[in-house]
Coordinates of C-alpha atoms and ligand atoms in Angstrom, one line a residue:
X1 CA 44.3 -34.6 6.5
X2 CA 46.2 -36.1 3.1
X3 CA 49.0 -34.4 2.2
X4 CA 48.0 -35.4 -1.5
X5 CA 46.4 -32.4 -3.9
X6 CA 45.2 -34.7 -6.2
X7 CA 44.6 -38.7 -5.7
X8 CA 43.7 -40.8 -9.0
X9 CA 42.8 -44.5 -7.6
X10 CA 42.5 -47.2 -10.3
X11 CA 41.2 -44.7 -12.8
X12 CA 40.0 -46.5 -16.1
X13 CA 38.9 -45.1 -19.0
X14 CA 37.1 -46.3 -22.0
X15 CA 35.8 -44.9 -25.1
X16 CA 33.1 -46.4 -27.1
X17 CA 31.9 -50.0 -26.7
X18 CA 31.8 -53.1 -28.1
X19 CA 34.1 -53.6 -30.4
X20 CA 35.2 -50.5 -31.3
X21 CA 35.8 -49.8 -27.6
X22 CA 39.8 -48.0 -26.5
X23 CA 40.6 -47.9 -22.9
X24 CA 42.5 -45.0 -22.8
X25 CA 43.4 -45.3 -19.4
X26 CA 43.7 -48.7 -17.6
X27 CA 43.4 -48.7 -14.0
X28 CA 45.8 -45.7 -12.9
X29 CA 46.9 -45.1 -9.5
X30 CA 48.9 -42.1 -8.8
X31 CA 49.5 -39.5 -6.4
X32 CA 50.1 -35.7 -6.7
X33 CA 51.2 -34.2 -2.9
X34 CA 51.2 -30.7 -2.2
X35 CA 53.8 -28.3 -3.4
X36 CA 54.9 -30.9 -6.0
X37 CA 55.6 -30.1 -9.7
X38 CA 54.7 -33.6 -11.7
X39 CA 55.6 -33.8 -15.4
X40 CA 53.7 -36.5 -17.4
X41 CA 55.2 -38.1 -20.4
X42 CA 54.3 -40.5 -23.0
X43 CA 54.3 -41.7 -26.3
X44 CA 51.5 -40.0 -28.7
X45 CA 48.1 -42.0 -27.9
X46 CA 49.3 -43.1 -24.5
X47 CA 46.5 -41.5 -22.2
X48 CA 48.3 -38.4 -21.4
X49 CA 45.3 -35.9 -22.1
X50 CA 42.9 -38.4 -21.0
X51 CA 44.8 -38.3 -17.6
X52 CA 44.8 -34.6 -17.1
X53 CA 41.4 -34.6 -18.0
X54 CA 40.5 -37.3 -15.5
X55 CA 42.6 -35.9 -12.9
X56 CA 41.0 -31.9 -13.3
X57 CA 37.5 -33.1 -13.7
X58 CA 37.0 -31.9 -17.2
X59 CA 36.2 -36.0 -17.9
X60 CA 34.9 -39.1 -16.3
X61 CA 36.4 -42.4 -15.3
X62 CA 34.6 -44.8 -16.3
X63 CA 35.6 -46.5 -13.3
X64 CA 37.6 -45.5 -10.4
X65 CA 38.3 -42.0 -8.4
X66 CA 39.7 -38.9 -8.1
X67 CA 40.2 -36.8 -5.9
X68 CA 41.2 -32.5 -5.5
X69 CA 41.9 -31.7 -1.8
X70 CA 40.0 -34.6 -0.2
X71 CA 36.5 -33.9 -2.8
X72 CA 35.5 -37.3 -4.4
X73 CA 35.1 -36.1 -8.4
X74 CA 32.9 -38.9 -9.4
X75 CA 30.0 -38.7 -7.0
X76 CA 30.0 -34.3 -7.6
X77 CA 27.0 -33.4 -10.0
X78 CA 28.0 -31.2 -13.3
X79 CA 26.9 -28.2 -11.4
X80 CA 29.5 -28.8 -8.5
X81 CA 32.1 -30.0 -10.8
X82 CA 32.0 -27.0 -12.8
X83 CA 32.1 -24.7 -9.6
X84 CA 34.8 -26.9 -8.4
X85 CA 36.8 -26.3 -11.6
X86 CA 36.4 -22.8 -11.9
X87 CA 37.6 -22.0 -8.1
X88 CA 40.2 -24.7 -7.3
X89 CA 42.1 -25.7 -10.6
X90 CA 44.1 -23.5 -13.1
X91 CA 44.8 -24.5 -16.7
X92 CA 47.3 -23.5 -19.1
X93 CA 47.5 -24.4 -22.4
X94 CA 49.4 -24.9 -25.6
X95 CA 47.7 -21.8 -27.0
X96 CA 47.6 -18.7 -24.6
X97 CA 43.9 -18.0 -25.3
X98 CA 44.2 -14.8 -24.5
X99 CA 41.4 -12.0 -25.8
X100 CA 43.2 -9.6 -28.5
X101 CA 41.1 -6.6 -27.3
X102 CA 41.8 -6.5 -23.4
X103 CA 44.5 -5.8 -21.7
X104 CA 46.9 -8.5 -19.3
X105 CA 44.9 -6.9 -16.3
X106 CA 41.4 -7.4 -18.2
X107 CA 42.3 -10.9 -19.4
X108 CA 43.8 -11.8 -15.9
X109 CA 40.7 -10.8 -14.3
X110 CA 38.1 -12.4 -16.5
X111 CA 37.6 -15.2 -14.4
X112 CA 36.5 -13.5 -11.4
X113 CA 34.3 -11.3 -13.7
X114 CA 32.9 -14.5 -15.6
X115 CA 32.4 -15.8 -11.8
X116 CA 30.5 -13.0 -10.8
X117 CA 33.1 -11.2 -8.7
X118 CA 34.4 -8.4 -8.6
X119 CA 38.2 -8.9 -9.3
X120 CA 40.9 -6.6 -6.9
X121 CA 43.2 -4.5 -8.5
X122 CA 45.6 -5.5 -5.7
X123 CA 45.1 -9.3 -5.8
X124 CA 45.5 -8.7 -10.2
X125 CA 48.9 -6.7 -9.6
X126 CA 49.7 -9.2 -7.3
X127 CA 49.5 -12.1 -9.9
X128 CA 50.8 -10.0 -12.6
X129 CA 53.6 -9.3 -10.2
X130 CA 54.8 -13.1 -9.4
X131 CA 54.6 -14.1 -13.4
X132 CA 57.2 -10.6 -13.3
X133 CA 54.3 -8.5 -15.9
X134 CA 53.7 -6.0 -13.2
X135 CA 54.9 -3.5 -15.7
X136 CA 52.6 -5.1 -18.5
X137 CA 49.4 -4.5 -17.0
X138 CA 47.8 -2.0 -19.4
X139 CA 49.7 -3.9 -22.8
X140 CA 47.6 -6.1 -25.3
X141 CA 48.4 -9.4 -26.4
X142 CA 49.7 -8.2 -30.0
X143 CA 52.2 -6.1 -27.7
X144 CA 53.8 -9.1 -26.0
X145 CA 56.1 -12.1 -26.8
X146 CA 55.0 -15.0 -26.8
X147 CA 56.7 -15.8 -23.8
X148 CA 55.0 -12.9 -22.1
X149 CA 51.6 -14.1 -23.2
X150 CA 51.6 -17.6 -21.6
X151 CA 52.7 -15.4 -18.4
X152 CA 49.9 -13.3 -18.9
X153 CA 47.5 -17.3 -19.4
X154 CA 49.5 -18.2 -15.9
X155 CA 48.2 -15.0 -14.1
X156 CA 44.7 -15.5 -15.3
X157 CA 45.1 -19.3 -13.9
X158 CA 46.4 -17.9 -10.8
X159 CA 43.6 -15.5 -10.1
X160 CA 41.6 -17.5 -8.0
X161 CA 44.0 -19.0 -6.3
X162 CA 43.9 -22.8 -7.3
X163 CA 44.8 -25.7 -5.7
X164 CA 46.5 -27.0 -8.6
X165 CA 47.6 -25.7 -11.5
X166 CA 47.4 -27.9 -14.8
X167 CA 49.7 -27.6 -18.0
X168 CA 49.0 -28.9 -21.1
X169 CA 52.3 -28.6 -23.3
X170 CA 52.3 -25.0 -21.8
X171 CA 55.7 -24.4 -23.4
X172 CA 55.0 -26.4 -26.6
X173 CA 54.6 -23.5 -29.2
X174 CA 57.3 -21.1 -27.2
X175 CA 61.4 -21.1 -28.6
X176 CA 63.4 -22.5 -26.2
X177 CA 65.0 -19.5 -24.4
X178 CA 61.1 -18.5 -23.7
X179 CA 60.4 -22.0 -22.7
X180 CA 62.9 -22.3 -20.4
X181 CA 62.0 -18.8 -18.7
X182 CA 58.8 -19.8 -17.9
X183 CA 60.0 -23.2 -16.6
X184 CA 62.2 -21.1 -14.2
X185 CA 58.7 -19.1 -13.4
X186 CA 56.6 -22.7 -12.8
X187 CA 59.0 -24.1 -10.6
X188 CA 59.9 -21.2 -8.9
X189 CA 55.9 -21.0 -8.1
X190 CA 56.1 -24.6 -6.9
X191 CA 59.7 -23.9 -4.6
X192 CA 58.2 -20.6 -3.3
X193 CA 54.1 -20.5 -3.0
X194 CA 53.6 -24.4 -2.5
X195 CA 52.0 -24.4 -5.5
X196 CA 50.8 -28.2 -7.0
X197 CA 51.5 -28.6 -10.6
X198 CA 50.7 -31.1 -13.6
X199 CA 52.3 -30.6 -16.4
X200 CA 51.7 -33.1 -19.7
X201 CA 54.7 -32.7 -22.0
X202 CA 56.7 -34.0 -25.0
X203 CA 60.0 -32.2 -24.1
X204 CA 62.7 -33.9 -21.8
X205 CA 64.3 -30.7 -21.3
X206 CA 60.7 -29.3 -19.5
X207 CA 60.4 -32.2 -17.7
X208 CA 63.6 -32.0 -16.1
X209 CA 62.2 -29.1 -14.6
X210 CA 59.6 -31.2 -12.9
X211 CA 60.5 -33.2 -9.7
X212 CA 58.5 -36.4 -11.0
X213 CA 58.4 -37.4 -14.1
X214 CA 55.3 -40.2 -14.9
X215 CA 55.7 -42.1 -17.6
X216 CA 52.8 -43.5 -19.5
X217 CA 52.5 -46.0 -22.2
X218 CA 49.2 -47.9 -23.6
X219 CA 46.9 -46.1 -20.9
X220 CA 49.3 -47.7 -17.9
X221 CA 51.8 -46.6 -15.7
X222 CA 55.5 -47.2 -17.3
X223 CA 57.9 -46.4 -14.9
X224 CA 58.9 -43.4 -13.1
X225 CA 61.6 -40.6 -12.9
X226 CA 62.5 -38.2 -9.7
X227 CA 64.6 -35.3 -10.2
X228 CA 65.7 -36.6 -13.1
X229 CA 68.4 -35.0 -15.9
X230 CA 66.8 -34.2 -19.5
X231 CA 69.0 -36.7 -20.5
X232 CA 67.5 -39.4 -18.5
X233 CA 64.2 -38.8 -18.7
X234 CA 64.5 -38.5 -22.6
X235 CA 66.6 -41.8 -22.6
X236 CA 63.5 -42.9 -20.5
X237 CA 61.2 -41.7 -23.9
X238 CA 63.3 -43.5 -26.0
X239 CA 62.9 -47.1 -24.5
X240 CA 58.3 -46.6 -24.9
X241 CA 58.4 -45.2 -27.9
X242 CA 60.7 -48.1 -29.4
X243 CA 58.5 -50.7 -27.0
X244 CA 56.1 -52.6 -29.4
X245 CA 52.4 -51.8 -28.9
Ligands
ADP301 P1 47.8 -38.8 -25.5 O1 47.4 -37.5 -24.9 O2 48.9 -39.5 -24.8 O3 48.2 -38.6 -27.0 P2 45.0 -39.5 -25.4 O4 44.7 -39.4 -23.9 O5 44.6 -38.3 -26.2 O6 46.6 -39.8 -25.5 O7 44.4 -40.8 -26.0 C1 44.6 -42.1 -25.5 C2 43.8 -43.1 -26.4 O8 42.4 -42.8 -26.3 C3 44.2 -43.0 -27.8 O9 44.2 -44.3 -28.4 C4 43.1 -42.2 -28.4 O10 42.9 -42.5 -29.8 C5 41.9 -42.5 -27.6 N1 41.0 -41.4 -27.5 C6 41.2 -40.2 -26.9 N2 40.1 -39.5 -27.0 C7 39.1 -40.2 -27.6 C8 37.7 -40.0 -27.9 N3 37.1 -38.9 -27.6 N4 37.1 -41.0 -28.5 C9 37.7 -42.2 -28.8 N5 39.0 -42.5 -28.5 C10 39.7 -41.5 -27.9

């Protein structure tokens, strides 16, 4: 038994051919244990979505592996890869993506219900309940800050219990009182539950929240930060972004 959620093992990946061919990521080897909170950073067009991607089987290397909890991505068929998704990975995202018309206990639910099963009211209160929305069950979106909604998007990621959560910019269209309550929330998940989670982000100050921080640059590796200050890890930014391509 690995103590790893996640392995990536000289993941490449390379879009288009021939000429017009960009490796977007060039044989990346990184490890995500257990109960971690990673933060990945980057300059813009460094590989960052490509990685998550990659790493929570929404895309294929085009060389290389991966694997969630010991399960080898690249040899899983689309069927099996879906499946896998669905049940062991959250996401969160920029955008909440939350359905106007149903309430935080409909939207939590949904993926059970898209899944087939039958959701429990107990197991929904009990998500709602670590995000702190217990009282917020029967609201609508439009009824709820913003900071409320991507709580509501981190209970419906929760649902089924995932092996590791994924955030892409999840703080990235919230003000930054919001932002940094539901930083408190992730990495109290990750202190508490053991949760595992990635988290691709442009903003120092999230990242701080993070106990890794991975640098990327030019699809590579560039360095890495642990339990780093925002003021580090933005000082960190400063030196890739001024690095000539
Ligand atoms: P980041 O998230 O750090 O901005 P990306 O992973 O989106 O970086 O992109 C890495 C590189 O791959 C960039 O050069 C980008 O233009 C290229 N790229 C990303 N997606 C595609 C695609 N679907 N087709 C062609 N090139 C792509």
């Amino acid at each position: 038994m690995n103590n790893d959620a996640i392995q990536l093992r000289s993941v490449s990946r390379v879009y288009g051919s021939g000429d017009s061919a960009v490796t977007a990521l060039d044989q990346v080897s990184l490890f995500f244990p257990k109960g971690t909170f990673t933060a990945v950073m980057g300059p813009s067009g460094s590989g960052k979505s490509t990685l998550l991607q990659c790493a929570a089987g929404l895309d294929r290397p085009t060389s290389g592996s991966v694997t969630v909890g010991g399960t080898e991505l690249t040899k899983l068929s689309e069927t099996k890869l879906t499946l896998l998704r669905r049940d062991r990975i959250g996401f969160v995202f920029q955008a909440f993506n939350l359905l106007p018309s149903l309430t935080a206990e409909q939207n939590v639910s949904l993926p059970l219900r898209l899944a087939g099963r039958r959701p429990s009211r107990t197991r929904v209160r009990e998500v709602l309940g670590q995000v702190g929305l217990a009282e917020r069950a029967k609201h609508r979106p439009t009824e709820m800050s913003g900071g409320q909604q991507q709580r509501v998007a981190i209970a419906r990621a929760l649902i089924t219990s995932p092996e590791v959560l994924f955030g892409d910019e999840p703080t990235g269209a919230l003000d930054s009182t919001t932002s940094r309550e539901v930083l408190t929330m992730l990495r109290s998940m990750v202190d508490r539950e053991g949760q595992t989670i990635i988290m691709v982000t442009h903003d120092p100050v999230a990242a701080s929240y993070a106990d890794r921080v991975v640098f990327l640059a030019d699809g590579r590796v560039n360095g890495e930060l642990t339990g780093a200050r925002a003021e580090d890890i933005a000082a960190h930014m400063t030196k890739l972004e001024a690095a000539p391509c």
